[in-house]
Backbone as JSON, one array per atom type, in Angstrom:
{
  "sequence": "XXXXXXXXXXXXXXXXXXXXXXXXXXXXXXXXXXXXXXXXXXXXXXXXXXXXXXXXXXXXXXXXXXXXXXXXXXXXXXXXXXXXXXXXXXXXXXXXXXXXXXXXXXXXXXXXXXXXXXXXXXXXXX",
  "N": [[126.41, 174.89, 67.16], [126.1, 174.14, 63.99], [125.13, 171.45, 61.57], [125.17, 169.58, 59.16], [123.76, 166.48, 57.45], [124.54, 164.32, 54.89], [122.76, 161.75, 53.19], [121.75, 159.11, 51.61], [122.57, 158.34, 48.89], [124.49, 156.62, 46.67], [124.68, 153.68, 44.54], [123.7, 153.11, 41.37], [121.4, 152.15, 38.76], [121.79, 153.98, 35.18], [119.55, 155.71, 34.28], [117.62, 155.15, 36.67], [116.52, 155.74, 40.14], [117.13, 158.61, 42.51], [116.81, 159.19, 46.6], [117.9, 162.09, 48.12], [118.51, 162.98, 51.31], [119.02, 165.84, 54.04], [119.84, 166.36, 56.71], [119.51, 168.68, 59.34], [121.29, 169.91, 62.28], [121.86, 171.91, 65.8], [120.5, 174.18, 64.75], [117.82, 175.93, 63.76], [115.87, 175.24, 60.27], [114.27, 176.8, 59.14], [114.27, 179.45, 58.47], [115.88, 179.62, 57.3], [117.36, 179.7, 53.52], [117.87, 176.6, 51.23], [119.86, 174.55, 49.58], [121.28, 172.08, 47.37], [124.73, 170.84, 46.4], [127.0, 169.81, 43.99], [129.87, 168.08, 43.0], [131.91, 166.23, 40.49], [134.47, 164.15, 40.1], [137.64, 165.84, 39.44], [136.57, 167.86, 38.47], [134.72, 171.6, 38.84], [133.07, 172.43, 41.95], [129.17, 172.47, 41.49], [126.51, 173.76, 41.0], [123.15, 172.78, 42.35], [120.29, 172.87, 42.47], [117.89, 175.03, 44.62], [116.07, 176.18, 47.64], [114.16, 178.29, 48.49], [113.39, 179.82, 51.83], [110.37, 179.91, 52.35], [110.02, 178.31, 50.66], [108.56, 178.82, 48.37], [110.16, 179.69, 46.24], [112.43, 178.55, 43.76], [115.07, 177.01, 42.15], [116.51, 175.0, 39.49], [119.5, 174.23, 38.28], [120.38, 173.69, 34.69], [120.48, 171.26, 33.53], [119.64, 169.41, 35.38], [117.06, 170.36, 35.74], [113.83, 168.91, 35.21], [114.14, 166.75, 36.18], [115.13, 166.82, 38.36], [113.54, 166.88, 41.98], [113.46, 169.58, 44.34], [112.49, 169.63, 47.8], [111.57, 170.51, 51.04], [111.0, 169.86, 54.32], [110.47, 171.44, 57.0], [109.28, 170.54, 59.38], [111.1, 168.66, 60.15], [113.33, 169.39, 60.17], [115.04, 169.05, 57.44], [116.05, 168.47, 54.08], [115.31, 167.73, 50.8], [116.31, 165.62, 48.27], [114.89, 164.94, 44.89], [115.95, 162.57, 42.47], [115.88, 161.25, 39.74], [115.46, 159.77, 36.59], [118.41, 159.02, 35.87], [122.0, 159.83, 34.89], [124.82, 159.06, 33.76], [126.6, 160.84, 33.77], [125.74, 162.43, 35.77], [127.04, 161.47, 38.16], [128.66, 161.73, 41.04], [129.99, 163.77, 43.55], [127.34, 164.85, 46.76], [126.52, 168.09, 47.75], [124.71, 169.3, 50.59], [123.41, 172.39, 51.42], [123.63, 175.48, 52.52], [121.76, 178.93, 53.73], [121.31, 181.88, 54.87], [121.19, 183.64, 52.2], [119.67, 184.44, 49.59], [117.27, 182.04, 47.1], [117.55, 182.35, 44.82], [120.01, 183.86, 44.38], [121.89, 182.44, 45.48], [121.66, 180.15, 43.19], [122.44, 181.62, 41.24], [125.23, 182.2, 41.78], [125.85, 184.31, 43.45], [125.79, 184.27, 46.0], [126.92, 182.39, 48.61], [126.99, 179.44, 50.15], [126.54, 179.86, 53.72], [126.91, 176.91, 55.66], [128.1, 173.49, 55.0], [127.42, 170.28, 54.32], [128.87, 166.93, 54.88], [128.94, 165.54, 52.46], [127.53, 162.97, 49.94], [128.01, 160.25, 48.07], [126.97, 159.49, 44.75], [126.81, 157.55, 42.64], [125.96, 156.82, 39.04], [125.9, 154.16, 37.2], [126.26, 151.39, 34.87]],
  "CA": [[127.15, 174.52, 65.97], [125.35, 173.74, 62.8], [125.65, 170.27, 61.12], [124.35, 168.63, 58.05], [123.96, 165.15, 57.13], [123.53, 163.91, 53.78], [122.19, 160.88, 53.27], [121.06, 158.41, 50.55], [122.94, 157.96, 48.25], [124.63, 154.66, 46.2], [125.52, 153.21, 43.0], [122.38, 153.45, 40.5], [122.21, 152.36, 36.98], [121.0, 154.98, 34.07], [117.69, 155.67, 34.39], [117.59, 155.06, 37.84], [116.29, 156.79, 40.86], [117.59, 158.17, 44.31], [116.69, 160.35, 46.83], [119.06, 162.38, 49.13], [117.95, 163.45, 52.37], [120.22, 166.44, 54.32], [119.06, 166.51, 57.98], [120.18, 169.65, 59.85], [121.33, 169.81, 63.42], [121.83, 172.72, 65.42], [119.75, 175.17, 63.93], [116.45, 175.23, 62.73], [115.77, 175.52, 58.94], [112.8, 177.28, 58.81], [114.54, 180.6, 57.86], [117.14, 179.4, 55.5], [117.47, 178.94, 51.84], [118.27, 175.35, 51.07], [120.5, 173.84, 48.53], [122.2, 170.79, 46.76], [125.14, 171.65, 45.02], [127.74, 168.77, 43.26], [130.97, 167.23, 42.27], [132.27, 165.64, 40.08], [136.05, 164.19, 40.07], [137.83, 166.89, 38.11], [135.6, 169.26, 38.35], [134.74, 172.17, 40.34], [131.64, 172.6, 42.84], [128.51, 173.11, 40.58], [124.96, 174.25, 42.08], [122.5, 171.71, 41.79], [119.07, 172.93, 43.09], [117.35, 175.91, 45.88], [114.31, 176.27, 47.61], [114.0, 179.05, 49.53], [112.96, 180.0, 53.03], [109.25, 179.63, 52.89], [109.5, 177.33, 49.64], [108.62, 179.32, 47.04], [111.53, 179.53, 45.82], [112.72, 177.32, 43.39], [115.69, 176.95, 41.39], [117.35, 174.13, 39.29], [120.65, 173.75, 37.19], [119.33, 173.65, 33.67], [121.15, 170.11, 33.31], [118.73, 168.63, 36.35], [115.74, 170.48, 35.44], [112.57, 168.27, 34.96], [114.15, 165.23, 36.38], [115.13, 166.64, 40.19], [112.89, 168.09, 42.39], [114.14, 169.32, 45.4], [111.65, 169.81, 48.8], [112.02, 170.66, 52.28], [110.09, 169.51, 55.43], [110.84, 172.21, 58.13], [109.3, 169.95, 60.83], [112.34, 167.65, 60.35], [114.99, 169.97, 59.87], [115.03, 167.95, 56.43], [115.7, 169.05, 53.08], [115.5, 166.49, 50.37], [116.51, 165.75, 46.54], [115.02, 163.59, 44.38], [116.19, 162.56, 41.49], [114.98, 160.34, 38.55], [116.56, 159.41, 35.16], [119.81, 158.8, 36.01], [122.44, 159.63, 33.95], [125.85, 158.53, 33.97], [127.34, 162.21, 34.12], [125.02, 162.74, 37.5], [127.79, 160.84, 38.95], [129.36, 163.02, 41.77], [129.44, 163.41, 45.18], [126.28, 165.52, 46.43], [126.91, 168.45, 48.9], [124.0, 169.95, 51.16], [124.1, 173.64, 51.78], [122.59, 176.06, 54.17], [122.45, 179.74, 53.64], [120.44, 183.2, 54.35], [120.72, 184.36, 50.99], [118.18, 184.06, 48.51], [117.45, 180.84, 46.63], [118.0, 182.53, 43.37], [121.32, 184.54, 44.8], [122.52, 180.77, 45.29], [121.67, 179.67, 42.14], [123.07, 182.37, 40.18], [126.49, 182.21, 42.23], [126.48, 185.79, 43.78], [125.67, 184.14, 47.56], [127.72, 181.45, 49.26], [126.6, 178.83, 51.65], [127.2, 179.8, 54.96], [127.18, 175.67, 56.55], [128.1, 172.89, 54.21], [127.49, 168.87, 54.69], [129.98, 166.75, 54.13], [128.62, 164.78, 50.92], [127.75, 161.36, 49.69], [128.46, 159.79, 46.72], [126.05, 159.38, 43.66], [127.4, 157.01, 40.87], [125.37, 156.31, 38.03], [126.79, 153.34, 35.95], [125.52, 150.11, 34.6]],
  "C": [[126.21, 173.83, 64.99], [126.02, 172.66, 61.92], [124.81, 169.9, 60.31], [124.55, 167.7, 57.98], [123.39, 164.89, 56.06], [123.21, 162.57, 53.95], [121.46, 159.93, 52.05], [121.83, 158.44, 48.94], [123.98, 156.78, 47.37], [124.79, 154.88, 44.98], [123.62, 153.0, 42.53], [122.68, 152.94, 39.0], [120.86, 153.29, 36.08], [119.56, 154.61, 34.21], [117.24, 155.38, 35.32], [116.95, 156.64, 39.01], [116.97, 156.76, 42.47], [116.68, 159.52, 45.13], [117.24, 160.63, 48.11], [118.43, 163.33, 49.95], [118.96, 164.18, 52.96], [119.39, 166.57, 56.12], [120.31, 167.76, 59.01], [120.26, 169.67, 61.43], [121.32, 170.97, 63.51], [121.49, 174.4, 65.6], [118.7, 175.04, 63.18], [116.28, 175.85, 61.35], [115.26, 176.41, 58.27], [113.17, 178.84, 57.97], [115.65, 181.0, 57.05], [116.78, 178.84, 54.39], [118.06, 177.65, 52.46], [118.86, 174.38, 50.38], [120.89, 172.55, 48.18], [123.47, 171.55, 45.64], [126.43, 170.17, 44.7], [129.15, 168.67, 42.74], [131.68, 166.03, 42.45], [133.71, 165.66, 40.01], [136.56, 164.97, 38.72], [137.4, 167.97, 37.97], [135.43, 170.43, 39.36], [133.06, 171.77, 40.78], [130.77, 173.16, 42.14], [127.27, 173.05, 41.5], [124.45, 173.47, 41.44], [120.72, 172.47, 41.91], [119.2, 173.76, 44.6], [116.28, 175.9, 46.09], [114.66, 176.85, 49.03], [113.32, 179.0, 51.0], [111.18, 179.19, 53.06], [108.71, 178.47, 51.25], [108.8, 178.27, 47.98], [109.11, 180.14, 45.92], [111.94, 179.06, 45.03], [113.61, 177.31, 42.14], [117.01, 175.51, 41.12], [118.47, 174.38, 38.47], [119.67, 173.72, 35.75], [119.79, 171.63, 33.31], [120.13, 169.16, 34.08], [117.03, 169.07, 35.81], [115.03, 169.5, 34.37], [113.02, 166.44, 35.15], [114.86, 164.81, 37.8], [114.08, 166.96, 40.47], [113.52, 167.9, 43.8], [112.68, 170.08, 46.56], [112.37, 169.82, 49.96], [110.44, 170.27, 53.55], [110.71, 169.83, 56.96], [110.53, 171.49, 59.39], [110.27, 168.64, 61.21], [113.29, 168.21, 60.04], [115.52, 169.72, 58.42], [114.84, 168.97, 54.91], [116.12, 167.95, 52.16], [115.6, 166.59, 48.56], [115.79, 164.42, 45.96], [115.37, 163.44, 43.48], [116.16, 161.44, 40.47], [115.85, 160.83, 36.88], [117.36, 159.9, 34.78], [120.61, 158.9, 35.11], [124.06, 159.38, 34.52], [126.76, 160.15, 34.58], [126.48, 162.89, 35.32], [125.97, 161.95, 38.43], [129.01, 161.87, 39.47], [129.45, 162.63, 43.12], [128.04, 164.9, 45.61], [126.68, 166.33, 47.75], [125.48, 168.95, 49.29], [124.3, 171.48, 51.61], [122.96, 174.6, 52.45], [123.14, 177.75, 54.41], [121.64, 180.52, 54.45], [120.66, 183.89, 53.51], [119.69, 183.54, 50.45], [118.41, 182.57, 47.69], [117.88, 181.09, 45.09], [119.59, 183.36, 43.59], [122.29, 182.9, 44.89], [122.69, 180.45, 44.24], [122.75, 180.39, 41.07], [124.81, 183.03, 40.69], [126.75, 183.66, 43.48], [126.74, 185.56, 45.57], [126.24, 182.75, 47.58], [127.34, 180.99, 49.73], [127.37, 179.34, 52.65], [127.76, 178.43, 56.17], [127.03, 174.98, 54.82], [127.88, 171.12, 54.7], [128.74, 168.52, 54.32], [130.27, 165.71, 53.13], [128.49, 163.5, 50.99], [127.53, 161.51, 48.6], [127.41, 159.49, 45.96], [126.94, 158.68, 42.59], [126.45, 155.89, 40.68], [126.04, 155.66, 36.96], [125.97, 152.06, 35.66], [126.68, 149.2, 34.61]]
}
């Protein structure tokens, strides 16, 4: 049975940084895409960030781009977000996701996670 754990996340103020760790039970990583995907109350489930199988891969939200980056470290099961200047509307909860489709098939909606975490909270406020 396959299990995610997110991890790291908290109350932040603007301009702030965090970074969310997803640790996979299991199942090993090594040959899955790797995601973050987000919400916000109200909202639906929006894709945040992929990084494919062997990592070179790499797709953000245009909203995150140049102030996530997201990495993986296959010898910990471990896939990780970081994220840097915080904005108030980054306030969500953060899901982990875990597929074999492509990292750009993720991104661009057409592929589904197959395992999901079951989120922690991100709020950015002052």
């Amino acid at each position: 049975q396959v299990q995610l754990v997110e991890s790291g996340g908290g109350l932040v103020q603007p301009g702030g940084s965090l970074r969310l760790s997803c640790v996979a039970s299991g199942r090993a990583i090594s040959t899955y895409t790797m995601g973050w995907f987000r919400q916000a109350p109200g909202k639906e489930r929006e894709f945040v960030s992929a990084i494919g199988w062997n990592g070179a891969s790499i797709h953000y939200a245009d909203s995150v781009k140049g102030r996530f980056t997201i990495s993986r470290d296959d010898s910990k099961n471990t896939v990780y977000l970081q994220m840097n200047s915080l904005r108030p509307e980054d306030t969500a909860v953060f899901y982990c996701a875990m597929t074999r489709a492509g990292a750009r098939t993720l991104a661009i909606g057409t592929a589904r996670p197959e395992f999901w975490g079951q989120g922690t909270q991100v709020t950015v406020s002052s």
